[in-house]
């Protein structure tokens, strides 16, 4: 199985276009949250951004797993808004697109997409190795520790669940921290991967997971390519 892991696209249309163009070379693409940009860098409302991303998801030419991040949520403010709280993404589920709260097999591996702001409770995972998409990396892993200040900004609830679960995932695919201490780390027995974020790069930083070779490879425009043997 060969996976492409990308995160934090933050409504950069050329990055979305690049991801779609790569789909044919992988068994699946995994997006671990923050498809939208809540800070208004693009002067487009979150609802308008979500509308554009929905169109992209409808036309995506391959197998896709996607979980929400903090930028993908807004509150309903007391009115009926079925797109709030990540609802816009939930509506995009189809056989080829697995979204928040859902899991499916890709080859021999089960992949589960965890919704943002939900407690780290996953379903009864099938036997064998499985993969979790969770926007915020686990605490204790280098992927959730700031690269400069050194603060651990990872999810402590997730770390607790990973270190005590009878059958934890093999890998957690995250994002959220744009410049962590490292793109890879460990939380107990679990690998944690974060492709990181380079706002000026022509293509998004990304990670290639290849179970045939037993490698994960971090690919960046400015920091080069870094393979890691994990099997």
PDB file of C-alpha atoms in Angstrom:
ATOM      1  CA  UNK A   1       0.000   0.000   0.000  1.00  0.00           C
ATOM      2  CA  UNK A   2       1.201   3.471  -0.845  1.00  0.00           C
ATOM      3  CA  UNK A   3      -0.298   6.527   0.887  1.00  0.00           C
ATOM      4  CA  UNK A   4       0.203  10.265   0.406  1.00  0.00           C
ATOM      5  CA  UNK A   5      -0.197  12.225   3.648  1.00  0.00           C
ATOM      6  CA  UNK A   6      -0.818  15.977   3.478  1.00  0.00           C
ATOM      7  CA  UNK A   7      -2.145  18.409   6.056  1.00  0.00           C
ATOM      8  CA  UNK A   8      -2.919  22.097   6.594  1.00  0.00           C
ATOM      9  CA  UNK A   9      -3.675  23.080   3.014  1.00  0.00           C
ATOM     10  CA  UNK A  10      -5.319  26.252   4.383  1.00  0.00           C
ATOM     11  CA  UNK A  11      -7.319  27.032   1.270  1.00  0.00           C
ATOM     12  CA  UNK A  12      -4.311  27.310  -1.019  1.00  0.00           C
ATOM     13  CA  UNK A  13      -5.911  26.381  -4.339  1.00  0.00           C
ATOM     14  CA  UNK A  14      -2.624  25.484  -6.050  1.00  0.00           C
ATOM     15  CA  UNK A  15      -1.843  23.026  -3.242  1.00  0.00           C
ATOM     16  CA  UNK A  16      -5.269  21.392  -3.627  1.00  0.00           C
ATOM     17  CA  UNK A  17      -4.658  21.122  -7.357  1.00  0.00           C
ATOM     18  CA  UNK A  18      -1.272  19.508  -6.758  1.00  0.00           C
ATOM     19  CA  UNK A  19      -2.778  16.926  -4.361  1.00  0.00           C
ATOM     20  CA  UNK A  20      -5.482  15.962  -6.865  1.00  0.00           C
ATOM     21  CA  UNK A  21      -2.858  15.586  -9.597  1.00  0.00           C
ATOM     22  CA  UNK A  22      -0.923  13.082  -7.434  1.00  0.00           C
ATOM     23  CA  UNK A  23      -3.909  10.856  -6.628  1.00  0.00           C
ATOM     24  CA  UNK A  24      -3.292   8.379  -9.424  1.00  0.00           C
ATOM     25  CA  UNK A  25       0.110   7.459  -8.018  1.00  0.00           C
ATOM     26  CA  UNK A  26      -1.205   6.296  -4.634  1.00  0.00           C
ATOM     27  CA  UNK A  27      -3.667   3.817  -3.210  1.00  0.00           C
ATOM     28  CA  UNK A  28      -5.113   6.666  -1.131  1.00  0.00           C
ATOM     29  CA  UNK A  29      -4.526  10.257  -0.075  1.00  0.00           C
ATOM     30  CA  UNK A  30      -4.843  11.166   3.633  1.00  0.00           C
ATOM     31  CA  UNK A  31      -5.641  14.776   4.589  1.00  0.00           C
ATOM     32  CA  UNK A  32      -5.325  15.381   8.314  1.00  0.00           C
ATOM     33  CA  UNK A  33      -7.297  18.593   8.712  1.00  0.00           C
ATOM     34  CA  UNK A  34      -7.225  22.362   8.221  1.00  0.00           C
ATOM     35  CA  UNK A  35      -8.452  22.438   4.672  1.00  0.00           C
ATOM     36  CA  UNK A  36      -9.811  25.942   5.363  1.00  0.00           C
ATOM     37  CA  UNK A  37      -8.185  29.145   6.653  1.00  0.00           C
ATOM     38  CA  UNK A  38     -10.050  30.733   9.565  1.00  0.00           C
ATOM     39  CA  UNK A  39      -7.722  33.730   9.769  1.00  0.00           C
ATOM     40  CA  UNK A  40      -9.005  35.237   6.531  1.00  0.00           C
ATOM     41  CA  UNK A  41      -5.679  35.285   4.738  1.00  0.00           C
ATOM     42  CA  UNK A  42      -7.598  34.913   1.482  1.00  0.00           C
ATOM     43  CA  UNK A  43     -10.399  37.353   2.455  1.00  0.00           C
ATOM     44  CA  UNK A  44     -12.920  34.611   1.796  1.00  0.00           C
ATOM     45  CA  UNK A  45     -15.440  33.541   4.441  1.00  0.00           C
ATOM     46  CA  UNK A  46     -15.183  30.060   5.912  1.00  0.00           C
ATOM     47  CA  UNK A  47     -18.540  29.152   4.398  1.00  0.00           C
ATOM     48  CA  UNK A  48     -17.388  30.253   0.941  1.00  0.00           C
ATOM     49  CA  UNK A  49     -14.125  28.366   1.391  1.00  0.00           C
ATOM     50  CA  UNK A  50     -16.060  25.251   2.408  1.00  0.00           C
ATOM     51  CA  UNK A  51     -18.201  25.583  -0.718  1.00  0.00           C
ATOM     52  CA  UNK A  52     -15.078  25.597  -2.905  1.00  0.00           C
ATOM     53  CA  UNK A  53     -13.502  22.647  -1.076  1.00  0.00           C
ATOM     54  CA  UNK A  54     -16.743  20.689  -1.410  1.00  0.00           C
ATOM     55  CA  UNK A  55     -16.489  21.032  -5.178  1.00  0.00           C
ATOM     56  CA  UNK A  56     -12.896  19.826  -5.029  1.00  0.00           C
ATOM     57  CA  UNK A  57     -13.901  16.825  -2.907  1.00  0.00           C
ATOM     58  CA  UNK A  58     -16.699  15.914  -5.317  1.00  0.00           C
ATOM     59  CA  UNK A  59     -14.282  15.833  -8.223  1.00  0.00           C
ATOM     60  CA  UNK A  60     -11.363  14.188  -6.437  1.00  0.00           C
ATOM     61  CA  UNK A  61      -9.999  11.532  -8.799  1.00  0.00           C
ATOM     62  CA  UNK A  62      -8.895   8.908  -6.278  1.00  0.00           C
ATOM     63  CA  UNK A  63      -9.396   7.343  -2.838  1.00  0.00           C
ATOM     64  CA  UNK A  64      -9.443   9.915  -0.057  1.00  0.00           C
ATOM     65  CA  UNK A  65      -9.460   9.881   3.745  1.00  0.00           C
ATOM     66  CA  UNK A  66      -9.953  13.267   5.435  1.00  0.00           C
ATOM     67  CA  UNK A  67     -10.463  14.468   8.999  1.00  0.00           C
ATOM     68  CA  UNK A  68     -11.325  17.965  10.202  1.00  0.00           C
ATOM     69  CA  UNK A  69      -9.020  20.409  11.957  1.00  0.00           C
ATOM     70  CA  UNK A  70      -9.631  23.529  14.026  1.00  0.00           C
ATOM     71  CA  UNK A  71      -9.786  25.738  10.916  1.00  0.00           C
ATOM     72  CA  UNK A  72     -12.580  23.554   9.498  1.00  0.00           C
ATOM     73  CA  UNK A  73     -15.008  24.306  12.340  1.00  0.00           C
ATOM     74  CA  UNK A  74     -17.217  27.261  13.126  1.00  0.00           C
ATOM     75  CA  UNK A  75     -19.980  27.629  15.698  1.00  0.00           C
ATOM     76  CA  UNK A  76     -23.652  27.790  14.754  1.00  0.00           C
ATOM     77  CA  UNK A  77     -24.189  30.861  17.000  1.00  0.00           C
ATOM     78  CA  UNK A  78     -27.577  29.593  18.075  1.00  0.00           C
ATOM     79  CA  UNK A  79     -29.046  29.301  14.585  1.00  0.00           C
ATOM     80  CA  UNK A  80     -29.696  26.250  12.434  1.00  0.00           C
ATOM     81  CA  UNK A  81     -26.497  25.714  10.472  1.00  0.00           C
ATOM     82  CA  UNK A  82     -25.881  22.153   9.363  1.00  0.00           C
ATOM     83  CA  UNK A  83     -22.457  23.119   8.022  1.00  0.00           C
ATOM     84  CA  UNK A  84     -21.222  24.263  11.460  1.00  0.00           C
ATOM     85  CA  UNK A  85     -19.078  22.060  13.702  1.00  0.00           C
ATOM     86  CA  UNK A  86     -17.547  20.364  10.679  1.00  0.00           C
ATOM     87  CA  UNK A  87     -20.945  19.434   9.254  1.00  0.00           C
ATOM     88  CA  UNK A  88     -19.972  20.646   5.795  1.00  0.00           C
ATOM     89  CA  UNK A  89     -17.294  17.950   5.644  1.00  0.00           C
ATOM     90  CA  UNK A  90     -19.574  15.206   6.975  1.00  0.00           C
ATOM     91  CA  UNK A  91     -21.882  15.795   3.993  1.00  0.00           C
ATOM     92  CA  UNK A  92     -19.101  14.894   1.569  1.00  0.00           C
ATOM     93  CA  UNK A  93     -18.933  11.212   2.533  1.00  0.00           C
ATOM     94  CA  UNK A  94     -19.158   8.787  -0.373  1.00  0.00           C
ATOM     95  CA  UNK A  95     -17.606   5.392  -1.155  1.00  0.00           C
ATOM     96  CA  UNK A  96     -14.347   6.967  -2.323  1.00  0.00           C
ATOM     97  CA  UNK A  97     -14.237   9.695   0.362  1.00  0.00           C
ATOM     98  CA  UNK A  98     -14.067   8.700   4.034  1.00  0.00           C
ATOM     99  CA  UNK A  99     -14.650  11.588   6.463  1.00  0.00           C
ATOM    100  CA  UNK A 100     -14.946  12.363  10.191  1.00  0.00           C
ATOM    101  CA  UNK A 101     -16.159   9.519  12.353  1.00  0.00           C
ATOM    102  CA  UNK A 102     -15.743   6.936   9.609  1.00  0.00           C
ATOM    103  CA  UNK A 103     -13.219   4.235   8.854  1.00  0.00           C
ATOM    104  CA  UNK A 104     -12.556   1.921   5.953  1.00  0.00           C
ATOM    105  CA  UNK A 105      -9.977  -0.475   4.621  1.00  0.00           C
ATOM    106  CA  UNK A 106      -7.318   0.515   2.158  1.00  0.00           C
ATOM    107  CA  UNK A 107      -5.791  -2.758   1.112  1.00  0.00           C
ATOM    108  CA  UNK A 108      -4.995  -4.672   4.303  1.00  0.00           C
ATOM    109  CA  UNK A 109      -4.971  -1.544   6.482  1.00  0.00           C
ATOM    110  CA  UNK A 110      -7.915   0.028   8.281  1.00  0.00           C
ATOM    111  CA  UNK A 111      -7.896   3.842   8.354  1.00  0.00           C
ATOM    112  CA  UNK A 112     -10.080   5.876  10.729  1.00  0.00           C
ATOM    113  CA  UNK A 113     -10.782   9.627  10.473  1.00  0.00           C
ATOM    114  CA  UNK A 114     -11.153  11.326  13.845  1.00  0.00           C
ATOM    115  CA  UNK A 115     -13.311  14.483  14.110  1.00  0.00           C
ATOM    116  CA  UNK A 116     -11.779  17.601  15.632  1.00  0.00           C
ATOM    117  CA  UNK A 117     -12.915  18.394  19.213  1.00  0.00           C
ATOM    118  CA  UNK A 118     -14.106  14.831  19.789  1.00  0.00           C
ATOM    119  CA  UNK A 119     -12.599  12.707  22.569  1.00  0.00           C
ATOM    120  CA  UNK A 120     -10.014  10.153  21.409  1.00  0.00           C
ATOM    121  CA  UNK A 121     -12.333   7.181  21.215  1.00  0.00           C
ATOM    122  CA  UNK A 122     -12.000   4.992  18.163  1.00  0.00           C
ATOM    123  CA  UNK A 123     -14.058   2.039  17.034  1.00  0.00           C
ATOM    124  CA  UNK A 124     -13.281  -1.585  17.584  1.00  0.00           C
ATOM    125  CA  UNK A 125     -10.416  -1.735  15.122  1.00  0.00           C
ATOM    126  CA  UNK A 126     -10.038  -4.929  13.132  1.00  0.00           C
ATOM    127  CA  UNK A 127      -7.063  -7.189  13.629  1.00  0.00           C
ATOM    128  CA  UNK A 128      -3.792  -6.085  12.112  1.00  0.00           C
ATOM    129  CA  UNK A 129      -2.165  -2.692  11.820  1.00  0.00           C
ATOM    130  CA  UNK A 130      -4.398   0.334  11.465  1.00  0.00           C
ATOM    131  CA  UNK A 131      -3.920   4.061  10.913  1.00  0.00           C
ATOM    132  CA  UNK A 132      -5.556   7.014  12.677  1.00  0.00           C
ATOM    133  CA  UNK A 133      -6.069  10.483  11.176  1.00  0.00           C
ATOM    134  CA  UNK A 134      -6.136  12.993  14.059  1.00  0.00           C
ATOM    135  CA  UNK A 135      -5.473  16.662  13.348  1.00  0.00           C
ATOM    136  CA  UNK A 136      -3.538  17.480  16.526  1.00  0.00           C
ATOM    137  CA  UNK A 137      -0.493  15.262  17.158  1.00  0.00           C
ATOM    138  CA  UNK A 138      -0.290  13.404  20.458  1.00  0.00           C
ATOM    139  CA  UNK A 139       1.479  14.998  23.395  1.00  0.00           C
ATOM    140  CA  UNK A 140       4.896  13.505  24.207  1.00  0.00           C
ATOM    141  CA  UNK A 141       5.749  13.125  20.499  1.00  0.00           C
ATOM    142  CA  UNK A 142       8.216  15.437  18.728  1.00  0.00           C
ATOM    143  CA  UNK A 143       5.527  16.149  16.125  1.00  0.00           C
ATOM    144  CA  UNK A 144       3.523  18.047  18.745  1.00  0.00           C
ATOM    145  CA  UNK A 145       6.398  19.954  20.347  1.00  0.00           C
ATOM    146  CA  UNK A 146       7.231  23.452  19.122  1.00  0.00           C
ATOM    147  CA  UNK A 147      10.490  23.679  17.230  1.00  0.00           C
ATOM    148  CA  UNK A 148      11.691  26.866  18.925  1.00  0.00           C
ATOM    149  CA  UNK A 149      10.037  27.339  22.324  1.00  0.00           C
ATOM    150  CA  UNK A 150       9.864  23.635  22.986  1.00  0.00           C
ATOM    151  CA  UNK A 151       6.321  23.707  24.400  1.00  0.00           C
ATOM    152  CA  UNK A 152       4.353  20.500  24.079  1.00  0.00           C
ATOM    153  CA  UNK A 153       1.235  21.528  22.149  1.00  0.00           C
ATOM    154  CA  UNK A 154       0.141  17.990  21.417  1.00  0.00           C
ATOM    155  CA  UNK A 155      -3.126  16.439  22.529  1.00  0.00           C
ATOM    156  CA  UNK A 156      -2.751  14.977  26.019  1.00  0.00           C
ATOM    157  CA  UNK A 157      -6.017  13.049  25.800  1.00  0.00           C
ATOM    158  CA  UNK A 158      -4.801  11.363  22.634  1.00  0.00           C
ATOM    159  CA  UNK A 159      -1.441  10.546  24.222  1.00  0.00           C
ATOM    160  CA  UNK A 160      -3.195   8.957  27.176  1.00  0.00           C
ATOM    161  CA  UNK A 161      -5.402   6.880  24.903  1.00  0.00           C
ATOM    162  CA  UNK A 162      -2.475   5.732  22.755  1.00  0.00           C
ATOM    163  CA  UNK A 163      -0.352   4.643  25.683  1.00  0.00           C
ATOM    164  CA  UNK A 164      -3.146   2.690  27.400  1.00  0.00           C
ATOM    165  CA  UNK A 165      -5.107   1.209  24.469  1.00  0.00           C
ATOM    166  CA  UNK A 166      -5.116  -2.546  24.059  1.00  0.00           C
ATOM    167  CA  UNK A 167      -4.838  -2.139  20.289  1.00  0.00           C
ATOM    168  CA  UNK A 168      -3.504   1.323  19.477  1.00  0.00           C
ATOM    169  CA  UNK A 169      -2.986   2.425  15.884  1.00  0.00           C
ATOM    170  CA  UNK A 170       0.295   1.736  14.136  1.00  0.00           C
ATOM    171  CA  UNK A 171       0.582   5.337  12.909  1.00  0.00           C
ATOM    172  CA  UNK A 172      -1.181   8.613  13.748  1.00  0.00           C
ATOM    173  CA  UNK A 173      -1.275  11.066  10.836  1.00  0.00           C
ATOM    174  CA  UNK A 174      -1.562  14.669  12.030  1.00  0.00           C
ATOM    175  CA  UNK A 175      -0.714  18.280  11.222  1.00  0.00           C
ATOM    176  CA  UNK A 176      -1.684  21.413  13.191  1.00  0.00           C
ATOM    177  CA  UNK A 177       1.805  22.398  14.351  1.00  0.00           C
ATOM    178  CA  UNK A 178       3.350  24.085  11.336  1.00  0.00           C
ATOM    179  CA  UNK A 179       6.941  23.963  12.552  1.00  0.00           C
ATOM    180  CA  UNK A 180       7.304  21.174  15.107  1.00  0.00           C
ATOM    181  CA  UNK A 181      10.524  19.831  16.549  1.00  0.00           C
ATOM    182  CA  UNK A 182      10.393  16.964  14.051  1.00  0.00           C
ATOM    183  CA  UNK A 183       8.190  15.568  11.297  1.00  0.00           C
ATOM    184  CA  UNK A 184       8.196  12.187  13.016  1.00  0.00           C
ATOM    185  CA  UNK A 185       8.099  10.965  16.582  1.00  0.00           C
ATOM    186  CA  UNK A 186       6.787   8.318  18.944  1.00  0.00           C
ATOM    187  CA  UNK A 187       4.071   8.278  21.574  1.00  0.00           C
ATOM    188  CA  UNK A 188       4.432   5.016  23.404  1.00  0.00           C
ATOM    189  CA  UNK A 189       4.280   2.256  20.781  1.00  0.00           C
ATOM    190  CA  UNK A 190       2.753   4.513  18.106  1.00  0.00           C
ATOM    191  CA  UNK A 191       4.447   6.412  15.288  1.00  0.00           C
ATOM    192  CA  UNK A 192       3.321  10.024  14.904  1.00  0.00           C
ATOM    193  CA  UNK A 193       3.804  11.802  11.563  1.00  0.00           C
ATOM    194  CA  UNK A 194       3.355  15.503  10.739  1.00  0.00           C
ATOM    195  CA  UNK A 195       4.254  16.752   7.233  1.00  0.00           C
ATOM    196  CA  UNK A 196       4.762  20.313   8.605  1.00  0.00           C
ATOM    197  CA  UNK A 197       3.906  23.525   6.754  1.00  0.00           C
ATOM    198  CA  UNK A 198       5.889  25.827   4.474  1.00  0.00           C
ATOM    199  CA  UNK A 199       3.727  28.763   3.489  1.00  0.00           C
ATOM    200  CA  UNK A 200       5.977  29.879   0.606  1.00  0.00           C
ATOM    201  CA  UNK A 201       6.500  26.467  -1.009  1.00  0.00           C
ATOM    202  CA  UNK A 202       5.018  25.810  -4.429  1.00  0.00           C
ATOM    203  CA  UNK A 203       3.800  22.390  -3.269  1.00  0.00           C
ATOM    204  CA  UNK A 204       2.808  21.299   0.235  1.00  0.00           C
ATOM    205  CA  UNK A 205       5.222  19.398   2.440  1.00  0.00           C
ATOM    206  CA  UNK A 206       4.066  15.801   2.408  1.00  0.00           C
ATOM    207  CA  UNK A 207       4.819  12.283   3.592  1.00  0.00           C
ATOM    208  CA  UNK A 208       4.814   9.114   1.506  1.00  0.00           C
ATOM    209  CA  UNK A 209       4.031   5.867   3.335  1.00  0.00           C
ATOM    210  CA  UNK A 210       5.029   2.732   1.430  1.00  0.00           C
ATOM    211  CA  UNK A 211       4.255  -0.543   3.202  1.00  0.00           C
ATOM    212  CA  UNK A 212       5.912  -2.563   0.413  1.00  0.00           C
ATOM    213  CA  UNK A 213       9.316  -1.055   1.253  1.00  0.00           C
ATOM    214  CA  UNK A 214       8.545  -0.417   4.918  1.00  0.00           C
ATOM    215  CA  UNK A 215       9.433   3.265   4.619  1.00  0.00           C
ATOM    216  CA  UNK A 216       7.946   6.662   5.263  1.00  0.00           C
ATOM    217  CA  UNK A 217       9.510   9.573   3.405  1.00  0.00           C
ATOM    218  CA  UNK A 218       9.175  13.256   4.267  1.00  0.00           C
ATOM    219  CA  UNK A 219       9.281  15.387   1.122  1.00  0.00           C
ATOM    220  CA  UNK A 220       9.772  19.158   1.230  1.00  0.00           C
ATOM    221  CA  UNK A 221      10.671  21.787  -1.301  1.00  0.00           C
ATOM    222  CA  UNK A 222      13.288  23.528   0.864  1.00  0.00           C
ATOM    223  CA  UNK A 223      14.460  20.933   3.399  1.00  0.00           C
ATOM    224  CA  UNK A 224      14.903  18.061   0.977  1.00  0.00           C
ATOM    225  CA  UNK A 225      13.715  14.466   1.227  1.00  0.00           C
ATOM    226  CA  UNK A 226      14.092  12.331   4.363  1.00  0.00           C
ATOM    227  CA  UNK A 227      13.334   8.582   4.303  1.00  0.00           C
ATOM    228  CA  UNK A 228      12.751   6.553   7.474  1.00  0.00           C
ATOM    229  CA  UNK A 229      12.521   2.769   7.855  1.00  0.00           C
ATOM    230  CA  UNK A 230       9.569   1.872  10.108  1.00  0.00           C
ATOM    231  CA  UNK A 231       8.884  -1.786   9.319  1.00  0.00           C
TER     232      UNK A 231
END
